[in-house]
mmCIF file of N, CA and C in Angstrom:
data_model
loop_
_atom_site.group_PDB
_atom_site.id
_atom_site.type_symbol
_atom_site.label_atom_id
_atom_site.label_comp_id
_atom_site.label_asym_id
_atom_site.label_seq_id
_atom_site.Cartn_x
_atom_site.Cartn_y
_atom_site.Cartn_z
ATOM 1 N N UNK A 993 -48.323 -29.356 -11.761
ATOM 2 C CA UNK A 993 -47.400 -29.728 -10.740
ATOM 3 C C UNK A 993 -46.909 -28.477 -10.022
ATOM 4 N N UNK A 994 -46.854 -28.577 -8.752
ATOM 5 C CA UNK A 994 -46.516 -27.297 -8.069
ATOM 6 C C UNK A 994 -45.641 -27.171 -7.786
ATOM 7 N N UNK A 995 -44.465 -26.084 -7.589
ATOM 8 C CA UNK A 995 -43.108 -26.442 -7.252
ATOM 9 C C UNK A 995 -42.954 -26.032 -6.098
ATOM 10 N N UNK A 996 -42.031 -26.300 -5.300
ATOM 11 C CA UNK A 996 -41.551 -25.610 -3.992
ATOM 12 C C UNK A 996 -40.484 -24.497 -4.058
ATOM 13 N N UNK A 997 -40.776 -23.725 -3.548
ATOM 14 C CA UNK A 997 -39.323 -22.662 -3.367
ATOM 15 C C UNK A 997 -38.146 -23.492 -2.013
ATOM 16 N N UNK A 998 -36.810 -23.188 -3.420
ATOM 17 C CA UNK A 998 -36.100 -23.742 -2.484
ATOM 18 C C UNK A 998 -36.061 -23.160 -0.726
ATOM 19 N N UNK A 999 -35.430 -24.065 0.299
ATOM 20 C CA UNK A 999 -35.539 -23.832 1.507
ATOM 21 C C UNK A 999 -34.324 -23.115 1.581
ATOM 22 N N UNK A 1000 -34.423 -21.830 2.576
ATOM 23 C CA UNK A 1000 -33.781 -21.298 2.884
ATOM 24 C C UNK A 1000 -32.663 -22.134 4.129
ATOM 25 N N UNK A 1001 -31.444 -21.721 3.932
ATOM 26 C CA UNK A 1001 -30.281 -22.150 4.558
ATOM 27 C C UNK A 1001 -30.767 -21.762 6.333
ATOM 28 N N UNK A 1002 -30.232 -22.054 7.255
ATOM 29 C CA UNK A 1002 -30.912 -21.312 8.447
ATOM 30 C C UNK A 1002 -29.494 -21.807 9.015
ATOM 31 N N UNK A 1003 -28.683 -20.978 10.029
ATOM 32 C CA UNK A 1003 -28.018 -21.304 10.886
ATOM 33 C C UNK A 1003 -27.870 -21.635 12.388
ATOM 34 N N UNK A 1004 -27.066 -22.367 12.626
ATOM 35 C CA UNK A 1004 -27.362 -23.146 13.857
ATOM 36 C C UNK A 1004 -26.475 -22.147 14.762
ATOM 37 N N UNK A 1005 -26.728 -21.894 16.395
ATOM 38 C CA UNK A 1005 -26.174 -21.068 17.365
ATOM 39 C C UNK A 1005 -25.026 -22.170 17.971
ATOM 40 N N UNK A 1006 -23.768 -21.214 17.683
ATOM 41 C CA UNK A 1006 -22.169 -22.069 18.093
ATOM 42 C C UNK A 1006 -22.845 -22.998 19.541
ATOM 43 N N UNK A 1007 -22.473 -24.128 19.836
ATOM 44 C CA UNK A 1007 -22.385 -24.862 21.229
ATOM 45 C C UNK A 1007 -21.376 -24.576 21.743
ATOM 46 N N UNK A 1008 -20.937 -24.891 23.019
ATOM 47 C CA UNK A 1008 -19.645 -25.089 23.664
ATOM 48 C C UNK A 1008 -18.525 -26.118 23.274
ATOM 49 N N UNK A 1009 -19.581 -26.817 22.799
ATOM 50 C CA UNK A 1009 -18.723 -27.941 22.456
ATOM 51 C C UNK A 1009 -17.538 -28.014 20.858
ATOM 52 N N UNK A 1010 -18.158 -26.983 20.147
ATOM 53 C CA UNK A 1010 -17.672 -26.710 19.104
ATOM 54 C C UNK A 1010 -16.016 -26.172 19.116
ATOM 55 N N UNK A 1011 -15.140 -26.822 18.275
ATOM 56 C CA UNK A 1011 -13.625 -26.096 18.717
ATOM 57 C C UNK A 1011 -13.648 -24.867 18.255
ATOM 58 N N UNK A 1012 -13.033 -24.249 18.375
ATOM 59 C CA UNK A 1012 -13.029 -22.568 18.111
ATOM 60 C C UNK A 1012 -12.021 -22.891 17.005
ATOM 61 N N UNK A 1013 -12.215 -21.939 16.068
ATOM 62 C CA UNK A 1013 -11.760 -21.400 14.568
ATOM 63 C C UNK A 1013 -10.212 -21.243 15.057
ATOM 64 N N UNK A 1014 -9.445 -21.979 13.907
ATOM 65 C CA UNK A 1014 -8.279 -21.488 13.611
ATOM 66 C C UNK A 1014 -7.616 -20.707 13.333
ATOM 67 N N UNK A 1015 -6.504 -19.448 13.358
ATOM 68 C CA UNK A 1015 -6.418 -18.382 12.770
ATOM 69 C C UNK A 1015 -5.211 -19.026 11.889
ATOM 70 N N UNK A 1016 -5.392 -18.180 10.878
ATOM 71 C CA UNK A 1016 -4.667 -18.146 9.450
ATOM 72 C C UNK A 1016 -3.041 -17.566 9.714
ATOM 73 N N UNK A 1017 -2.458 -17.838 9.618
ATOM 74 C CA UNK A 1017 -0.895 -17.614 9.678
ATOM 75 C C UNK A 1017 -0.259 -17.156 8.069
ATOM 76 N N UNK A 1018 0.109 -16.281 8.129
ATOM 77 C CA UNK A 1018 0.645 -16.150 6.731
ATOM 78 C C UNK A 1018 2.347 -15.815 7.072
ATOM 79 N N UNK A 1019 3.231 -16.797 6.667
ATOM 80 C CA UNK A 1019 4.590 -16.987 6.704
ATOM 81 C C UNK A 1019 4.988 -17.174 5.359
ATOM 82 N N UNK A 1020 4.713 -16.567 4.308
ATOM 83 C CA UNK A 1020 5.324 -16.870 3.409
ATOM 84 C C UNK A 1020 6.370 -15.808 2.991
ATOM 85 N N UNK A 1021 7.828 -15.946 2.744
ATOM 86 C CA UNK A 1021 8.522 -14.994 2.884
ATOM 87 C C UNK A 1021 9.085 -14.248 1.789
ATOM 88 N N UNK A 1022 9.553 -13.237 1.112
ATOM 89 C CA UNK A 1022 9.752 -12.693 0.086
ATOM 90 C C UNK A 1022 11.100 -12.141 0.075
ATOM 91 N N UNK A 1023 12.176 -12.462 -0.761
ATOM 92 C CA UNK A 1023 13.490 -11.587 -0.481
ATOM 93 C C UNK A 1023 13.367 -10.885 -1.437
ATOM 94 N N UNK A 1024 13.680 -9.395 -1.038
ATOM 95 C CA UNK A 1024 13.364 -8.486 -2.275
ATOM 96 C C UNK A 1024 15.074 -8.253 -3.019
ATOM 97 N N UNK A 1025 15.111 -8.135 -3.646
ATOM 98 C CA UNK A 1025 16.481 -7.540 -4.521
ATOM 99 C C UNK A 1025 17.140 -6.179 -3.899
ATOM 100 N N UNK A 1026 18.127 -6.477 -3.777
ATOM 101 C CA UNK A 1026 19.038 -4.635 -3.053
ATOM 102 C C UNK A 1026 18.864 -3.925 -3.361
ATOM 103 N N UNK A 1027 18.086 -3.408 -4.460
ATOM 104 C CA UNK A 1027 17.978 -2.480 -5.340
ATOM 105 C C UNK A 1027 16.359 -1.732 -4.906
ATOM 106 N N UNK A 1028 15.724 -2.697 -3.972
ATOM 107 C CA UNK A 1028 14.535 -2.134 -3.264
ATOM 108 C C UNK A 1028 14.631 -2.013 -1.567
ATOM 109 N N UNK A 1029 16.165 -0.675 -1.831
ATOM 110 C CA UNK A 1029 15.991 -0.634 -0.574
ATOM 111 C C UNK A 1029 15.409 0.414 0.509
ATOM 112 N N UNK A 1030 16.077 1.045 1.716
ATOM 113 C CA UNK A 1030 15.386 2.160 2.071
ATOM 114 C C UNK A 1030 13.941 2.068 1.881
ATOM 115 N N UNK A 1031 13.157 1.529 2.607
ATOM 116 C CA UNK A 1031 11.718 1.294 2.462
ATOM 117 C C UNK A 1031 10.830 1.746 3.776
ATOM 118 N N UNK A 1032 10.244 2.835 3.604
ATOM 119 C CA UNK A 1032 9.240 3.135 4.321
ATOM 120 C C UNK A 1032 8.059 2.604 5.038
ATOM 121 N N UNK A 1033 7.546 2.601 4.288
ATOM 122 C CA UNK A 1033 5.992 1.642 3.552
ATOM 123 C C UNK A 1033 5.721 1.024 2.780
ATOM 124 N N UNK A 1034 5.052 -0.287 2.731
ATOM 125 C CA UNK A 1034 4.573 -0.990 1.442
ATOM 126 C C UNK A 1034 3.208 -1.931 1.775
ATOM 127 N N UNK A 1035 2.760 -2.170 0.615
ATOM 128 C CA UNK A 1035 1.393 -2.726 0.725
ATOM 129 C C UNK A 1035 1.236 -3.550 -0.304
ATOM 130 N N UNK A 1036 0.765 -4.811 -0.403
ATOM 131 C CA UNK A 1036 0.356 -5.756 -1.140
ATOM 132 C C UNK A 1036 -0.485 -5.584 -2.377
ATOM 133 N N UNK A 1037 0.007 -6.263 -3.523
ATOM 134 C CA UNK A 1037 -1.765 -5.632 -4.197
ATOM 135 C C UNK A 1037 -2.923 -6.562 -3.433
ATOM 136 N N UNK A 1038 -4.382 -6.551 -4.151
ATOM 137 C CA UNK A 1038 -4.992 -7.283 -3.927
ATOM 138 C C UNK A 1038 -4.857 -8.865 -4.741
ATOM 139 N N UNK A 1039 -4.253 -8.860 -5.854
ATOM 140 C CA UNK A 1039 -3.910 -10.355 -6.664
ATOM 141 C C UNK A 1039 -2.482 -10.678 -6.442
ATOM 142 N N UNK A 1040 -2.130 -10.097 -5.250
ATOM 143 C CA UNK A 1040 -0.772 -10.295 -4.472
ATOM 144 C C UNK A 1040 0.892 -10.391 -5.604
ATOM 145 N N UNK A 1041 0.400 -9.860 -7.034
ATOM 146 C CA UNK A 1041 1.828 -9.612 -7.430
ATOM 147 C C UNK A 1041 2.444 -8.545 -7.748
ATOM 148 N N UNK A 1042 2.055 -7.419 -7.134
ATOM 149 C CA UNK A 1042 2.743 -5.729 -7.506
ATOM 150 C C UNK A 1042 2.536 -5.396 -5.579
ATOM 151 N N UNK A 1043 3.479 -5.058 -5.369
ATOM 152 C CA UNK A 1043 3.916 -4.287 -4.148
ATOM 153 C C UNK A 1043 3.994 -2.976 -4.675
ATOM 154 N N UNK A 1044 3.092 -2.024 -3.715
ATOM 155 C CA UNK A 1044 3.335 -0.344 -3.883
ATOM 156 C C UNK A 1044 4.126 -0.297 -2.550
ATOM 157 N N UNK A 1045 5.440 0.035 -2.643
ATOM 158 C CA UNK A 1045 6.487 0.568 -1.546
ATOM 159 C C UNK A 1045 6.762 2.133 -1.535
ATOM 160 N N UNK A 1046 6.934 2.718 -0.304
ATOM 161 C CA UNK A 1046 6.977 3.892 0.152
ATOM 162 C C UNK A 1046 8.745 3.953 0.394
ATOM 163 N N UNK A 1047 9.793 4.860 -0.510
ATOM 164 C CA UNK A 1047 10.900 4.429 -0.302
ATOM 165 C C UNK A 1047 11.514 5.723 -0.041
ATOM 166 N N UNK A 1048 12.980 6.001 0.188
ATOM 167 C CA UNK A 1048 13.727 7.263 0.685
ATOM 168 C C UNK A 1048 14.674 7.610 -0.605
ATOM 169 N N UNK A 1049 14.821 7.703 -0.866
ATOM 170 C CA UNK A 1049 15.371 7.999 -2.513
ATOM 171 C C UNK A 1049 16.608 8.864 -1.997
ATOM 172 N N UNK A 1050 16.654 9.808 -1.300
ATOM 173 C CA UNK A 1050 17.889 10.129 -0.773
ATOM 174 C C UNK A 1050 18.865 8.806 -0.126
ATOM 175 N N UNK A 1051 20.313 8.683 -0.510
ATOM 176 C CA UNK A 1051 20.909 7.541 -0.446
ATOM 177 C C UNK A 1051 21.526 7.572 0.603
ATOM 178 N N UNK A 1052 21.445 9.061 1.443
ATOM 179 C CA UNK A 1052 21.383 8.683 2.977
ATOM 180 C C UNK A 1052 20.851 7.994 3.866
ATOM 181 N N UNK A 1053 19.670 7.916 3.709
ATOM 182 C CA UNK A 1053 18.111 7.404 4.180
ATOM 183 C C UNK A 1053 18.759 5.729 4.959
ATOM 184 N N UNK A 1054 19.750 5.665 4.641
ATOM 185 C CA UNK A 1054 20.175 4.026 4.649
ATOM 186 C C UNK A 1054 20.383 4.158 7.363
ATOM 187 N N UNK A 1055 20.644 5.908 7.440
ATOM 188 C CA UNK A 1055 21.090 5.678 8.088
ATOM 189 C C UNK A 1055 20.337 7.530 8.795
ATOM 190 N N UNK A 1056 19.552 6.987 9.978
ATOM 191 C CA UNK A 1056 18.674 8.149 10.336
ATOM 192 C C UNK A 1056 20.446 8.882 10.996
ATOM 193 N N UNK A 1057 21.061 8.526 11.072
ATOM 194 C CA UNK A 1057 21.970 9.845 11.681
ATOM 195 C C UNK A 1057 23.053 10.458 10.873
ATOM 196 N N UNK A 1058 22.566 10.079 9.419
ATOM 197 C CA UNK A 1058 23.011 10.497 8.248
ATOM 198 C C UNK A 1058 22.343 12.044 8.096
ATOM 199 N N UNK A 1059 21.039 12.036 8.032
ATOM 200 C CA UNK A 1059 20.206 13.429 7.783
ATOM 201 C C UNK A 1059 19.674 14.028 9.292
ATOM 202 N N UNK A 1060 20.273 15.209 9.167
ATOM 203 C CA UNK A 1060 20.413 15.851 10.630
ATOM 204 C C UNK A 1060 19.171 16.371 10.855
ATOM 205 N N UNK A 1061 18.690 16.862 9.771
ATOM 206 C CA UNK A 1061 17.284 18.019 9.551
ATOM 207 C C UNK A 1061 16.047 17.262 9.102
ATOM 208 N N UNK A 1062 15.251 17.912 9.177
ATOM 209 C CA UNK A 1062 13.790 17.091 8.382
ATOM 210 C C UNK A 1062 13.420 16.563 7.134
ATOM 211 N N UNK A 1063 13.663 15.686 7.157
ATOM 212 C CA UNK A 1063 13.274 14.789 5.850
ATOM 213 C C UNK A 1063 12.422 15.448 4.669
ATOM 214 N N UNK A 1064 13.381 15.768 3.522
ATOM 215 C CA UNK A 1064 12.232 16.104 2.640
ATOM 216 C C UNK A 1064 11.357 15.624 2.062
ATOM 217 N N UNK A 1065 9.922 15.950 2.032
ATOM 218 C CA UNK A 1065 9.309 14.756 1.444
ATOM 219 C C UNK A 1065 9.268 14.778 -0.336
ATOM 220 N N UNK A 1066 9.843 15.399 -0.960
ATOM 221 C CA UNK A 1066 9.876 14.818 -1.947
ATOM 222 C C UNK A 1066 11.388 13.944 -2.433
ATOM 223 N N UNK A 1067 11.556 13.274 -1.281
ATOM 224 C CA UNK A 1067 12.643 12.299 -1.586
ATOM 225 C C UNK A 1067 11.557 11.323 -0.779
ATOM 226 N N UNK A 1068 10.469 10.963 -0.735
ATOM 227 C CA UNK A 1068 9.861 9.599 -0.339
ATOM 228 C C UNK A 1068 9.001 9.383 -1.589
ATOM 229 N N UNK A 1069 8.960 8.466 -2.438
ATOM 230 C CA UNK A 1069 8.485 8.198 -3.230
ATOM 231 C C UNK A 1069 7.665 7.018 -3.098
ATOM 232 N N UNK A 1070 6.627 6.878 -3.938
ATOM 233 C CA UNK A 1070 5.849 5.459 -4.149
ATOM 234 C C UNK A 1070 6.057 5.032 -5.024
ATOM 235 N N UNK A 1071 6.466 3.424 -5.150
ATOM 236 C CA UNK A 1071 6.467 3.198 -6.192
ATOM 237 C C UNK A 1071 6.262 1.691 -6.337
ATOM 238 N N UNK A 1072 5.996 1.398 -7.686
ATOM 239 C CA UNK A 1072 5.251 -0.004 -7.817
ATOM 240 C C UNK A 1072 6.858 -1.400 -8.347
ATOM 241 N N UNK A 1073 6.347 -2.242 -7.517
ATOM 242 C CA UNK A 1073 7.357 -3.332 -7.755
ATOM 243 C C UNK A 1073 6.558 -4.743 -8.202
ATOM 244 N N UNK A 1074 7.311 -5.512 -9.082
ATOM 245 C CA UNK A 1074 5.819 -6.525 -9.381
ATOM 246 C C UNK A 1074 6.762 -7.478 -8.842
ATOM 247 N N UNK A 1075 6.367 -8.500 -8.234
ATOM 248 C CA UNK A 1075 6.434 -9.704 -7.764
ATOM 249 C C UNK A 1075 7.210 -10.815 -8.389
ATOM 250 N N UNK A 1076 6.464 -10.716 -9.430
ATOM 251 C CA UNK A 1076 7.195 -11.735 -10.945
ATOM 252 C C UNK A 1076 8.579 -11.679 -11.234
ATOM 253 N N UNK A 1077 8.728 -10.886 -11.446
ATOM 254 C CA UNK A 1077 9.881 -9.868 -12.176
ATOM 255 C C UNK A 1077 11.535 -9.224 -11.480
ATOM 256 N N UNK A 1078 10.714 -9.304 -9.944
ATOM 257 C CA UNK A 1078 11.491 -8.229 -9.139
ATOM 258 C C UNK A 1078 12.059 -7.006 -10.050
ATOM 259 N N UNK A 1079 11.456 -6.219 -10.309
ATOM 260 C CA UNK A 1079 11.824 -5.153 -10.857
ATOM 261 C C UNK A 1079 10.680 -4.233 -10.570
ATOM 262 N N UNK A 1080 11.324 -2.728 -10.174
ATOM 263 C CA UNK A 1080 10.449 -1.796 -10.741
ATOM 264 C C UNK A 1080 9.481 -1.222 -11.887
ATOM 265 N N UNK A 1081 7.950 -1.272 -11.514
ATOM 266 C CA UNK A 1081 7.256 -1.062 -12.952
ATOM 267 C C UNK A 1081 6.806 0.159 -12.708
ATOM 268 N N UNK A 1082 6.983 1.027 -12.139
ATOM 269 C CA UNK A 1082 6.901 2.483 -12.223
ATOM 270 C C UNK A 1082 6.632 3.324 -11.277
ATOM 271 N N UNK A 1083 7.469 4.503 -11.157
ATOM 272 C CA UNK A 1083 7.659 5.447 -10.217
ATOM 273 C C UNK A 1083 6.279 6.782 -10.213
ATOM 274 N N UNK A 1084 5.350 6.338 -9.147
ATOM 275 C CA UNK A 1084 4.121 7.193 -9.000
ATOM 276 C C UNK A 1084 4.167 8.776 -8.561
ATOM 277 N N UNK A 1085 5.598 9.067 -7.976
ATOM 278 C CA UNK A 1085 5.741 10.132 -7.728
ATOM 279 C C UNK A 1085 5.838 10.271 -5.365
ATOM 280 N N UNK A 1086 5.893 11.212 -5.439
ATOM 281 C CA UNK A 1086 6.621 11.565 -4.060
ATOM 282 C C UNK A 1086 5.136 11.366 -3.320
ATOM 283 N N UNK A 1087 5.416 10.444 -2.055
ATOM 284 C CA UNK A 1087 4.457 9.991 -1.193
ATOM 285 C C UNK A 1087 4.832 8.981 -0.029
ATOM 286 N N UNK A 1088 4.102 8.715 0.805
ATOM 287 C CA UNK A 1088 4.096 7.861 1.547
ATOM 288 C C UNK A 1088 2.970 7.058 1.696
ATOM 289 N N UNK A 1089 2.561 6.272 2.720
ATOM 290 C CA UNK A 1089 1.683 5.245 3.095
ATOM 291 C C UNK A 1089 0.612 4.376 2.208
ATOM 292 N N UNK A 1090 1.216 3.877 1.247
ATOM 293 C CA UNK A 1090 0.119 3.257 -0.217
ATOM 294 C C UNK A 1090 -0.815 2.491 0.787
ATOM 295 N N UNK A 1091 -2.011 2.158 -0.083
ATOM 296 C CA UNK A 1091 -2.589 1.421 0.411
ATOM 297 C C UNK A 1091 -3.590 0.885 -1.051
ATOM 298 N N UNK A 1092 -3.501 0.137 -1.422
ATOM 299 C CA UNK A 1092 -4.610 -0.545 -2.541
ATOM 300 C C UNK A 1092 -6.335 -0.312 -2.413
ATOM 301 N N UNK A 1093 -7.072 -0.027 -3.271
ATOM 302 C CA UNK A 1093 -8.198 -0.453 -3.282
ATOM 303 C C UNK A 1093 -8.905 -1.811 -3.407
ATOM 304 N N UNK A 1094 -9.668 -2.447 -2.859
ATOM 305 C CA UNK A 1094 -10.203 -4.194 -3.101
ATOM 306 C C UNK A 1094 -10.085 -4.413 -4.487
ATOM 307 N N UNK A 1095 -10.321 -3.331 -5.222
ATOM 308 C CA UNK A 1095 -10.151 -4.143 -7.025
ATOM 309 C C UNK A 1095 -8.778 -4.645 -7.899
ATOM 310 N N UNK A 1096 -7.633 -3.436 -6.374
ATOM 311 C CA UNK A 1096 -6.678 -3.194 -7.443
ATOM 312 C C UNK A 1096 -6.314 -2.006 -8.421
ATOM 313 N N UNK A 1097 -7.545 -1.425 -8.278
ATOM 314 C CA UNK A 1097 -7.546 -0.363 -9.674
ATOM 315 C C UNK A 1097 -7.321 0.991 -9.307
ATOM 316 N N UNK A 1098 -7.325 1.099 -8.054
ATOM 317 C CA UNK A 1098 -6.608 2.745 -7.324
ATOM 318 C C UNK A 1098 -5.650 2.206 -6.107
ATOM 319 N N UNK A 1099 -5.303 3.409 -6.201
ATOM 320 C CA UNK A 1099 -3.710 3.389 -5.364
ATOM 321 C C UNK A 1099 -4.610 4.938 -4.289
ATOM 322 N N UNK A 1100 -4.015 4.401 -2.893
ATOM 323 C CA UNK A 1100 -4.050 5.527 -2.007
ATOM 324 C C UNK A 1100 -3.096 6.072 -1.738
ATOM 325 N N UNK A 1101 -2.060 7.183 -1.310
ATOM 326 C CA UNK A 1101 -1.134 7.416 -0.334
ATOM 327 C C UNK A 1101 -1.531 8.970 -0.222
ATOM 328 N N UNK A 1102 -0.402 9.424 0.787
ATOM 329 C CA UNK A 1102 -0.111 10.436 1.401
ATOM 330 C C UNK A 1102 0.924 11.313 0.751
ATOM 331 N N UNK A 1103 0.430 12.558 0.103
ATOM 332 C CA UNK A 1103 1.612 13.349 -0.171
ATOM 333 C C UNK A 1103 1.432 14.532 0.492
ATOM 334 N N UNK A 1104 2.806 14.721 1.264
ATOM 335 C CA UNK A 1104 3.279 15.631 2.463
ATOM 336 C C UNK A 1104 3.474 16.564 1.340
ATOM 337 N N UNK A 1105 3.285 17.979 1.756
ATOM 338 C CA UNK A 1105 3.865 19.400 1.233
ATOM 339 C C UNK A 1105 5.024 19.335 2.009
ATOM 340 N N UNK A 1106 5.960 20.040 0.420
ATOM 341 C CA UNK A 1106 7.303 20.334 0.868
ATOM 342 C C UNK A 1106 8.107 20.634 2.234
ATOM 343 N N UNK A 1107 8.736 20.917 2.060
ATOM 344 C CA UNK A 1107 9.650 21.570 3.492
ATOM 345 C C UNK A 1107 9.860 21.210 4.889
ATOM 346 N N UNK A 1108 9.350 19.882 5.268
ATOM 347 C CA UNK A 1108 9.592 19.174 5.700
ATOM 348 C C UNK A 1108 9.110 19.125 7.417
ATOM 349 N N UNK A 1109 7.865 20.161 7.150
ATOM 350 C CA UNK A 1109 7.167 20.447 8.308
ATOM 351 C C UNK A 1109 6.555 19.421 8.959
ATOM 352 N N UNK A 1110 5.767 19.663 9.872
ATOM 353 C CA UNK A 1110 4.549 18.959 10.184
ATOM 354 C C UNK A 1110 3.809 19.584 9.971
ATOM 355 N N UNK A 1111 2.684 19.334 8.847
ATOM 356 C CA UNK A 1111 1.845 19.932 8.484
ATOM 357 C C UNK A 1111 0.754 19.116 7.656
ATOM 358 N N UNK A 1112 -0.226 19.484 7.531
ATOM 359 C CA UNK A 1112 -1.432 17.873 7.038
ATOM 360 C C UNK A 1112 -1.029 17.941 5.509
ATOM 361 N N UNK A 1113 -1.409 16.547 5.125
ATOM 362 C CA UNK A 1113 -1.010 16.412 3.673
ATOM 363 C C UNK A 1113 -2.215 16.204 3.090
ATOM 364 N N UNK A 1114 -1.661 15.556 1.913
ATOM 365 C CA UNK A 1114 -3.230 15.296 0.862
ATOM 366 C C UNK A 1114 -3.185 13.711 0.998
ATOM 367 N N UNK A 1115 -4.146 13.218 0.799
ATOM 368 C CA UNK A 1115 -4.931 11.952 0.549
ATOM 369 C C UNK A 1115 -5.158 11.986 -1.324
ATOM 370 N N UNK A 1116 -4.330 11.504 -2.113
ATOM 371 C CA UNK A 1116 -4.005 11.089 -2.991
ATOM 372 C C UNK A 1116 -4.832 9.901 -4.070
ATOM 373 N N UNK A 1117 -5.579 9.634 -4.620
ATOM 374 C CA UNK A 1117 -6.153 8.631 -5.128
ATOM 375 C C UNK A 1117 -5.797 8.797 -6.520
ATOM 376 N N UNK A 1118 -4.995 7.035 -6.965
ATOM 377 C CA UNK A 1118 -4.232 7.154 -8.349
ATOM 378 C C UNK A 1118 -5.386 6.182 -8.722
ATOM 379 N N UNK A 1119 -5.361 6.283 -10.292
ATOM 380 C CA UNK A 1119 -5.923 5.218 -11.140
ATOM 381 C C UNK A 1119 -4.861 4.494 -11.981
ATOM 382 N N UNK A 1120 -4.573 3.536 -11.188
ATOM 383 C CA UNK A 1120 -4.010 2.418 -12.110
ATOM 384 C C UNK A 1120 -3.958 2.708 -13.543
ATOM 385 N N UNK A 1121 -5.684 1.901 -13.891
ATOM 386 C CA UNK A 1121 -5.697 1.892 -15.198
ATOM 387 C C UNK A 1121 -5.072 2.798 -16.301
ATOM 388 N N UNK A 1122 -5.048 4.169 -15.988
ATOM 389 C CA UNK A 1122 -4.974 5.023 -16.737
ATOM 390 C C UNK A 1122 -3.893 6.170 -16.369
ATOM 391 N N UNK A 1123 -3.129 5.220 -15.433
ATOM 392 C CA UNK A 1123 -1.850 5.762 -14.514
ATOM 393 C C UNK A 1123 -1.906 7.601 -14.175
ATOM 394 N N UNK A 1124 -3.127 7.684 -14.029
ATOM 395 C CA UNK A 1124 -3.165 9.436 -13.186
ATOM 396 C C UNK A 1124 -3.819 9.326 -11.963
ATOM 397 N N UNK A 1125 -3.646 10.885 -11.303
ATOM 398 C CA UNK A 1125 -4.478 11.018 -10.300
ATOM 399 C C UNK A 1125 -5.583 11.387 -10.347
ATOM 400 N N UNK A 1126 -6.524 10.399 -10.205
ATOM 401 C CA UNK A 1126 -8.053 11.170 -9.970
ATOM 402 C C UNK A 1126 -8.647 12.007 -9.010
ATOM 403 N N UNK A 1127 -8.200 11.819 -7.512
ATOM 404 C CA UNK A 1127 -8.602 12.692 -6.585
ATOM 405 C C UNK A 1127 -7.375 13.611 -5.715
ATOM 406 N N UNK A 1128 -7.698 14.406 -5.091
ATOM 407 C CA UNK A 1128 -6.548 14.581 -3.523
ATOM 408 C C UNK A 1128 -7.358 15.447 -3.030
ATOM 409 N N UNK A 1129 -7.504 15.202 -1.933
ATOM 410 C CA UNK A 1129 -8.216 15.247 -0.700
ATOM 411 C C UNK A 1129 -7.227 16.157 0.577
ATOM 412 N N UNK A 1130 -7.036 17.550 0.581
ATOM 413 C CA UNK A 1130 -6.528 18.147 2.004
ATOM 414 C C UNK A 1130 -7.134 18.202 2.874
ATOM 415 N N UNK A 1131 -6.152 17.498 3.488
ATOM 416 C CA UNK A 1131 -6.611 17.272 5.268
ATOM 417 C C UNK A 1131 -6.427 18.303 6.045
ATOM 418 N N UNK A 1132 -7.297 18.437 7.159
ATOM 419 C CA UNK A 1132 -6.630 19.397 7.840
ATOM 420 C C UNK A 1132 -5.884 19.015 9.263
ATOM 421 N N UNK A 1133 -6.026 17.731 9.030
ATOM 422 C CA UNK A 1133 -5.303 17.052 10.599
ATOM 423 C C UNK A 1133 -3.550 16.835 10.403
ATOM 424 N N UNK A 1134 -3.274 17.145 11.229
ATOM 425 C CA UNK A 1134 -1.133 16.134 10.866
ATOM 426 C C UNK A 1134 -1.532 15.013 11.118
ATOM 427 N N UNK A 1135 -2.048 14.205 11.606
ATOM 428 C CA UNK A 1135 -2.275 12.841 11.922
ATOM 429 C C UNK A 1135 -3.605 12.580 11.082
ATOM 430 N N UNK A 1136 -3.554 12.212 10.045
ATOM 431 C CA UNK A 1136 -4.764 11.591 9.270
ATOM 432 C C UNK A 1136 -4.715 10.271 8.849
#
């Protein structure tokens, strides 16, 4: 008996007549606790229950005409908040702009050198799993 290989799927070219795709709305809203405030940056995980937030840790920060001079950057910290819990699950150290990897399992941000220049920073890559840094990457751009 001879078998057939299954048939390949083949797609059909959109008509006019076809309604055009819906876009996805995401309104779902989150009140965070007072205690996560002064917030820079933050980013979702990918299994959407740990937020990495970019925060001002100086308790001025509440008010830009509080700090006259340049922001130090080691008063911006990253740090991880879980969803569940509302609570802090741990402080990654001084940075800005997180950004997740698709697995979840590294953390990106930006850590500015001191003194509050403009000056290029490092590109940062944490490992979750094993809560260190595996890479950093100096840039040589201020805008990276």
């Amino acid at each position: 008996m001879l078998t057939r290989p299954p048939a390949t799927p083949t797609a059909r070219a959109a008509s006019p007549t076809d309604a055009p795709l819906r876009a996805r709305i995401c309104t779902t809203q989150v009140a965070l606790p007072d205690k996560i405030d002064r917030l820079v940056s933050l980013a979702r995980s990918p299994d959407g229950a740990t937020l990495a937030v970019a925060r001002h840790l100086d308790p001025r920060a509440f008010s830009r005409g509080l700090i006259r001079g340049p922001i130090d950057p080691d008063s911006l910290h990253v740090q991880l908040f879980d969803l569940r819990s509302f609570r802090i699950l741990d402080d990654i150290g001084p940075g800005v702009r997180p950004l997740w990897s698709g697995s979840g399992r590294y953390l990106s941000y930006h850590a500015p050198p001191g003194g509050g220049a403009q000056v290029p920073t490092d590109l940062v890559i944490f490992d979750l799993s094993v809560r260190r840094e595996v890479a950093r990457l100096h840039t040589t751009d201020v805008v990276n």
